[in-house]
């Protein structure tokens, strides 16, 4: 029966107000939302290695500070826009990001190590064991290569950062939008569409709640309205 009640006057006025606002959008309004015209200093990104430090410590919670904001820096373009939900476990995000960004890197780096161990075993410099076929089999490569690969996949980006290479630039809301200065935070939120347009690709850390939360649905819809779906990668967490 509640569904049959006529709308209250205040509800009618609110709906009318929203409808009147929706028809007043102009091309300049849209341009303002998807560009950094007049506020280029807001276009910021953070090197990947910085958000992977300490097993993704920055993903522990959504609260930010001036210190987390300083992890990011002004850029001309953003390599990857990371879309995620803060309700998802920090460790799951760390593992997903490590797999996505470092699997190929770890495979490439562990290959010469495996070849070196194989050659050393063939030359008799490393121990081997006899198997049922009667041929000696090296054990060093089997024992060390999986461990080396795992270490490189999880911490390879941090190791490379010691040598000055911090990886691609990424957008992470907590780091790239000021969380303590209310005016800057509002500006950053209003420029979310501009961050998406300035990004070369989008990485979705997909979970069961991704399409339930309004914020991530907005990011997804905004990106697809401006870019091709081929520029989006979905990684389950």
mmCIF file of C-alpha atoms in Angstrom:
data_model
loop_
_atom_site.group_PDB
_atom_site.id
_atom_site.type_symbol
_atom_site.label_atom_id
_atom_site.label_comp_id
_atom_site.label_asym_id
_atom_site.label_seq_id
_atom_site.Cartn_x
_atom_site.Cartn_y
_atom_site.Cartn_z
ATOM 1 C CA UNK A 1 0.000 0.000 0.000
ATOM 2 C CA UNK A 2 2.921 2.367 0.597
ATOM 3 C CA UNK A 3 3.688 2.174 -3.113
ATOM 4 C CA UNK A 4 0.251 3.610 -3.894
ATOM 5 C CA UNK A 5 0.708 6.695 -1.764
ATOM 6 C CA UNK A 6 1.046 9.941 -3.729
ATOM 7 C CA UNK A 7 4.519 11.494 -3.451
ATOM 8 C CA UNK A 8 4.973 14.084 -0.747
ATOM 9 C CA UNK A 9 5.353 17.728 -1.818
ATOM 10 C CA UNK A 10 8.997 17.930 -0.772
ATOM 11 C CA UNK A 11 9.784 14.820 -2.823
ATOM 12 C CA UNK A 12 8.104 16.321 -5.876
ATOM 13 C CA UNK A 13 10.085 19.512 -5.483
ATOM 14 C CA UNK A 14 13.352 17.594 -5.097
ATOM 15 C CA UNK A 15 12.706 15.502 -8.218
ATOM 16 C CA UNK A 16 11.773 18.581 -10.200
ATOM 17 C CA UNK A 17 14.952 20.320 -9.061
ATOM 18 C CA UNK A 18 17.134 17.379 -10.069
ATOM 19 C CA UNK A 19 15.400 17.116 -13.439
ATOM 20 C CA UNK A 20 15.912 20.803 -14.110
ATOM 21 C CA UNK A 21 19.591 20.507 -13.251
ATOM 22 C CA UNK A 22 20.125 17.521 -15.510
ATOM 23 C CA UNK A 23 19.156 19.404 -18.660
ATOM 24 C CA UNK A 24 21.532 22.303 -18.090
ATOM 25 C CA UNK A 25 24.768 20.418 -18.801
ATOM 26 C CA UNK A 26 26.839 21.947 -21.590
ATOM 27 C CA UNK A 27 29.888 20.753 -23.484
ATOM 28 C CA UNK A 28 32.053 23.112 -21.418
ATOM 29 C CA UNK A 29 30.741 21.487 -18.234
ATOM 30 C CA UNK A 30 31.727 18.045 -19.514
ATOM 31 C CA UNK A 31 35.123 19.318 -20.682
ATOM 32 C CA UNK A 32 35.769 20.734 -17.234
ATOM 33 C CA UNK A 33 35.098 17.337 -15.672
ATOM 34 C CA UNK A 34 37.366 15.303 -17.957
ATOM 35 C CA UNK A 35 40.369 17.655 -18.260
ATOM 36 C CA UNK A 36 42.785 19.354 -15.894
ATOM 37 C CA UNK A 37 42.420 22.752 -17.545
ATOM 38 C CA UNK A 38 43.346 25.435 -15.030
ATOM 39 C CA UNK A 39 44.432 22.927 -12.354
ATOM 40 C CA UNK A 40 47.202 20.900 -13.948
ATOM 41 C CA UNK A 41 48.849 20.442 -10.547
ATOM 42 C CA UNK A 42 46.064 18.021 -9.570
ATOM 43 C CA UNK A 43 47.157 15.467 -12.176
ATOM 44 C CA UNK A 44 49.274 13.171 -10.064
ATOM 45 C CA UNK A 45 50.370 9.542 -10.072
ATOM 46 C CA UNK A 46 52.499 7.288 -7.897
ATOM 47 C CA UNK A 47 55.220 4.876 -9.052
ATOM 48 C CA UNK A 48 54.093 1.275 -8.650
ATOM 49 C CA UNK A 49 56.925 0.286 -6.319
ATOM 50 C CA UNK A 50 55.805 2.830 -3.715
ATOM 51 C CA UNK A 51 52.365 1.298 -3.252
ATOM 52 C CA UNK A 52 53.825 -2.223 -3.095
ATOM 53 C CA UNK A 53 56.160 -1.371 -0.218
ATOM 54 C CA UNK A 54 55.812 -3.415 2.966
ATOM 55 C CA UNK A 55 53.451 -5.865 1.238
ATOM 56 C CA UNK A 56 51.067 -3.126 0.116
ATOM 57 C CA UNK A 57 50.852 -1.308 3.441
ATOM 58 C CA UNK A 58 49.101 1.631 1.757
ATOM 59 C CA UNK A 59 46.084 -0.644 1.162
ATOM 60 C CA UNK A 60 45.598 -1.304 4.885
ATOM 61 C CA UNK A 61 42.803 1.284 5.119
ATOM 62 C CA UNK A 62 41.273 4.166 3.192
ATOM 63 C CA UNK A 63 42.461 6.964 5.467
ATOM 64 C CA UNK A 64 45.196 9.117 4.013
ATOM 65 C CA UNK A 65 47.488 11.907 5.181
ATOM 66 C CA UNK A 66 49.866 14.509 3.873
ATOM 67 C CA UNK A 67 52.569 11.828 3.934
ATOM 68 C CA UNK A 68 50.630 9.450 1.700
ATOM 69 C CA UNK A 69 49.835 12.320 -0.687
ATOM 70 C CA UNK A 70 53.544 13.028 -1.020
ATOM 71 C CA UNK A 71 54.066 9.504 -2.337
ATOM 72 C CA UNK A 72 52.528 10.754 -5.589
ATOM 73 C CA UNK A 73 53.962 13.370 -7.908
ATOM 74 C CA UNK A 74 52.790 15.562 -10.823
ATOM 75 C CA UNK A 75 52.829 13.746 -14.174
ATOM 76 C CA UNK A 76 51.942 14.425 -17.795
ATOM 77 C CA UNK A 77 50.306 11.004 -18.280
ATOM 78 C CA UNK A 78 49.225 8.114 -16.052
ATOM 79 C CA UNK A 79 50.101 4.582 -17.121
ATOM 80 C CA UNK A 80 47.451 2.677 -15.152
ATOM 81 C CA UNK A 81 44.314 3.719 -13.259
ATOM 82 C CA UNK A 82 43.753 1.225 -10.406
ATOM 83 C CA UNK A 83 40.075 0.728 -9.565
ATOM 84 C CA UNK A 84 39.378 -1.216 -6.361
ATOM 85 C CA UNK A 85 37.252 -1.455 -3.230
ATOM 86 C CA UNK A 86 38.728 -0.597 0.157
ATOM 87 C CA UNK A 87 36.693 -3.365 1.792
ATOM 88 C CA UNK A 88 38.864 -5.983 0.069
ATOM 89 C CA UNK A 89 41.828 -7.399 1.993
ATOM 90 C CA UNK A 90 45.137 -5.578 1.662
ATOM 91 C CA UNK A 91 47.002 -8.869 1.116
ATOM 92 C CA UNK A 92 44.694 -9.940 -1.710
ATOM 93 C CA UNK A 93 45.356 -6.644 -3.497
ATOM 94 C CA UNK A 94 49.097 -6.951 -2.968
ATOM 95 C CA UNK A 95 49.119 -10.477 -4.408
ATOM 96 C CA UNK A 96 46.924 -9.466 -7.362
ATOM 97 C CA UNK A 97 49.095 -6.452 -8.211
ATOM 98 C CA UNK A 98 52.306 -8.448 -7.805
ATOM 99 C CA UNK A 99 50.991 -11.140 -10.130
ATOM 100 C CA UNK A 100 49.741 -8.671 -12.748
ATOM 101 C CA UNK A 101 52.795 -6.427 -12.851
ATOM 102 C CA UNK A 102 55.613 -8.822 -11.926
ATOM 103 C CA UNK A 103 54.792 -12.294 -13.298
ATOM 104 C CA UNK A 104 56.481 -11.593 -16.636
ATOM 105 C CA UNK A 105 59.361 -9.766 -14.952
ATOM 106 C CA UNK A 106 59.992 -12.689 -12.576
ATOM 107 C CA UNK A 107 59.838 -15.197 -15.443
ATOM 108 C CA UNK A 108 62.344 -13.182 -17.455
ATOM 109 C CA UNK A 109 64.791 -12.772 -14.572
ATOM 110 C CA UNK A 110 64.640 -16.349 -13.325
ATOM 111 C CA UNK A 111 65.375 -17.851 -16.766
ATOM 112 C CA UNK A 112 69.112 -16.987 -16.889
ATOM 113 C CA UNK A 113 69.396 -18.125 -13.262
ATOM 114 C CA UNK A 114 67.898 -21.516 -14.214
ATOM 115 C CA UNK A 115 70.259 -21.810 -17.211
ATOM 116 C CA UNK A 116 73.217 -21.006 -14.977
ATOM 117 C CA UNK A 117 72.235 -23.665 -12.451
ATOM 118 C CA UNK A 118 71.675 -26.199 -15.228
ATOM 119 C CA UNK A 119 75.106 -25.540 -16.720
ATOM 120 C CA UNK A 120 76.769 -25.765 -13.308
ATOM 121 C CA UNK A 121 75.040 -29.072 -12.645
ATOM 122 C CA UNK A 122 76.092 -30.450 -16.050
ATOM 123 C CA UNK A 123 79.710 -29.488 -15.300
ATOM 124 C CA UNK A 124 79.575 -31.291 -11.974
ATOM 125 C CA UNK A 125 79.796 -28.121 -9.910
ATOM 126 C CA UNK A 126 76.444 -28.745 -8.219
ATOM 127 C CA UNK A 127 75.076 -32.011 -6.779
ATOM 128 C CA UNK A 128 72.708 -34.306 -8.653
ATOM 129 C CA UNK A 129 70.803 -37.493 -7.875
ATOM 130 C CA UNK A 130 70.054 -40.643 -9.835
ATOM 131 C CA UNK A 131 66.448 -41.298 -10.785
ATOM 132 C CA UNK A 132 64.682 -44.473 -11.882
ATOM 133 C CA UNK A 133 65.850 -44.048 -15.476
ATOM 134 C CA UNK A 134 69.470 -44.258 -14.423
ATOM 135 C CA UNK A 135 70.331 -40.702 -15.541
ATOM 136 C CA UNK A 136 71.521 -38.098 -13.043
ATOM 137 C CA UNK A 137 69.059 -35.285 -12.328
ATOM 138 C CA UNK A 138 70.014 -31.893 -10.942
ATOM 139 C CA UNK A 139 68.240 -30.828 -7.770
ATOM 140 C CA UNK A 140 69.556 -27.281 -7.378
ATOM 141 C CA UNK A 141 67.412 -25.866 -10.164
ATOM 142 C CA UNK A 142 64.278 -27.620 -8.909
ATOM 143 C CA UNK A 143 64.799 -26.367 -5.379
ATOM 144 C CA UNK A 144 66.007 -22.817 -6.000
ATOM 145 C CA UNK A 145 64.195 -21.647 -9.144
ATOM 146 C CA UNK A 146 60.615 -21.787 -7.743
ATOM 147 C CA UNK A 147 61.774 -19.925 -4.627
ATOM 148 C CA UNK A 148 63.636 -17.353 -6.703
ATOM 149 C CA UNK A 149 60.605 -16.874 -8.957
ATOM 150 C CA UNK A 150 58.285 -16.330 -5.972
ATOM 151 C CA UNK A 151 60.621 -13.786 -4.380
ATOM 152 C CA UNK A 152 60.989 -11.875 -7.643
ATOM 153 C CA UNK A 153 57.254 -11.828 -8.304
ATOM 154 C CA UNK A 154 56.410 -10.540 -4.823
ATOM 155 C CA UNK A 155 59.351 -8.229 -4.207
ATOM 156 C CA UNK A 156 61.011 -7.717 -7.583
ATOM 157 C CA UNK A 157 59.534 -4.233 -7.994
ATOM 158 C CA UNK A 158 60.963 -3.154 -4.648
ATOM 159 C CA UNK A 159 64.364 -4.623 -5.559
ATOM 160 C CA UNK A 160 64.388 -2.685 -8.847
ATOM 161 C CA UNK A 161 63.412 0.469 -6.925
ATOM 162 C CA UNK A 162 66.731 0.238 -5.063
ATOM 163 C CA UNK A 163 68.404 0.745 -8.436
ATOM 164 C CA UNK A 164 66.223 3.718 -9.326
ATOM 165 C CA UNK A 165 63.489 2.022 -11.390
ATOM 166 C CA UNK A 166 60.138 2.324 -9.601
ATOM 167 C CA UNK A 167 57.952 0.962 -12.372
ATOM 168 C CA UNK A 168 54.944 2.430 -14.207
ATOM 169 C CA UNK A 169 52.976 5.371 -12.842
ATOM 170 C CA UNK A 170 49.594 4.443 -11.394
ATOM 171 C CA UNK A 171 46.584 6.262 -9.996
ATOM 172 C CA UNK A 172 45.490 5.250 -6.499
ATOM 173 C CA UNK A 173 42.786 7.458 -5.000
ATOM 174 C CA UNK A 174 44.165 7.561 -1.452
ATOM 175 C CA UNK A 175 47.597 8.649 -2.663
ATOM 176 C CA UNK A 176 46.794 10.891 -5.630
ATOM 177 C CA UNK A 177 43.918 12.849 -4.056
ATOM 178 C CA UNK A 178 44.690 14.847 -0.917
ATOM 179 C CA UNK A 179 42.788 13.317 2.013
ATOM 180 C CA UNK A 180 43.277 16.030 4.656
ATOM 181 C CA UNK A 181 42.860 19.304 2.775
ATOM 182 C CA UNK A 182 39.084 19.476 2.240
ATOM 183 C CA UNK A 183 39.265 21.861 -0.733
ATOM 184 C CA UNK A 184 41.916 19.809 -2.551
ATOM 185 C CA UNK A 185 40.047 16.599 -1.797
ATOM 186 C CA UNK A 186 36.861 17.982 -3.330
ATOM 187 C CA UNK A 187 38.782 19.170 -6.389
ATOM 188 C CA UNK A 188 40.369 15.751 -6.790
ATOM 189 C CA UNK A 189 37.046 13.926 -6.526
ATOM 190 C CA UNK A 190 35.490 16.251 -9.101
ATOM 191 C CA UNK A 191 38.417 15.486 -11.448
ATOM 192 C CA UNK A 192 38.041 11.724 -11.230
ATOM 193 C CA UNK A 193 36.880 11.660 -14.851
ATOM 194 C CA UNK A 194 39.985 13.633 -15.836
ATOM 195 C CA UNK A 195 42.208 11.083 -14.081
ATOM 196 C CA UNK A 196 40.518 8.337 -16.092
ATOM 197 C CA UNK A 197 40.980 10.165 -19.401
ATOM 198 C CA UNK A 198 44.635 10.887 -18.557
ATOM 199 C CA UNK A 199 45.296 7.175 -17.938
ATOM 200 C CA UNK A 200 46.557 4.883 -20.696
ATOM 201 C CA UNK A 201 44.724 1.895 -19.229
ATOM 202 C CA UNK A 202 42.544 0.784 -16.346
ATOM 203 C CA UNK A 203 43.209 -2.123 -13.979
ATOM 204 C CA UNK A 204 40.139 -3.456 -12.176
ATOM 205 C CA UNK A 205 40.785 -5.431 -8.998
ATOM 206 C CA UNK A 206 37.519 -7.313 -9.234
ATOM 207 C CA UNK A 207 35.732 -8.774 -6.219
ATOM 208 C CA UNK A 208 32.167 -9.839 -5.432
ATOM 209 C CA UNK A 209 31.339 -6.325 -4.232
ATOM 210 C CA UNK A 210 32.926 -4.428 -7.124
ATOM 211 C CA UNK A 211 29.681 -3.952 -9.055
ATOM 212 C CA UNK A 212 27.723 -3.291 -5.865
ATOM 213 C CA UNK A 213 29.648 -0.244 -4.682
ATOM 214 C CA UNK A 214 28.598 3.030 -6.303
ATOM 215 C CA UNK A 215 32.123 4.455 -6.411
ATOM 216 C CA UNK A 216 33.664 1.628 -8.449
ATOM 217 C CA UNK A 217 30.609 1.407 -10.718
ATOM 218 C CA UNK A 218 31.053 5.134 -11.415
ATOM 219 C CA UNK A 219 34.748 4.627 -12.241
ATOM 220 C CA UNK A 220 33.957 1.734 -14.547
ATOM 221 C CA UNK A 221 31.151 3.567 -16.336
ATOM 222 C CA UNK A 222 33.225 6.738 -16.684
ATOM 223 C CA UNK A 223 36.146 4.857 -18.203
ATOM 224 C CA UNK A 224 34.032 2.902 -20.684
ATOM 225 C CA UNK A 225 32.233 6.072 -21.746
ATOM 226 C CA UNK A 226 35.548 7.600 -22.801
ATOM 227 C CA UNK A 227 37.769 4.643 -23.712
ATOM 228 C CA UNK A 228 37.689 1.264 -25.445
ATOM 229 C CA UNK A 229 37.161 -1.885 -23.372
ATOM 230 C CA UNK A 230 40.412 -3.319 -24.776
ATOM 231 C CA UNK A 231 42.262 -0.779 -22.609
ATOM 232 C CA UNK A 232 40.832 -2.321 -19.432
ATOM 233 C CA UNK A 233 42.240 -5.347 -17.596
ATOM 234 C CA UNK A 234 40.288 -7.244 -14.941
ATOM 235 C CA UNK A 235 42.197 -9.133 -12.244
ATOM 236 C CA UNK A 236 40.136 -11.110 -9.699
ATOM 237 C CA UNK A 237 40.972 -10.749 -6.008
#
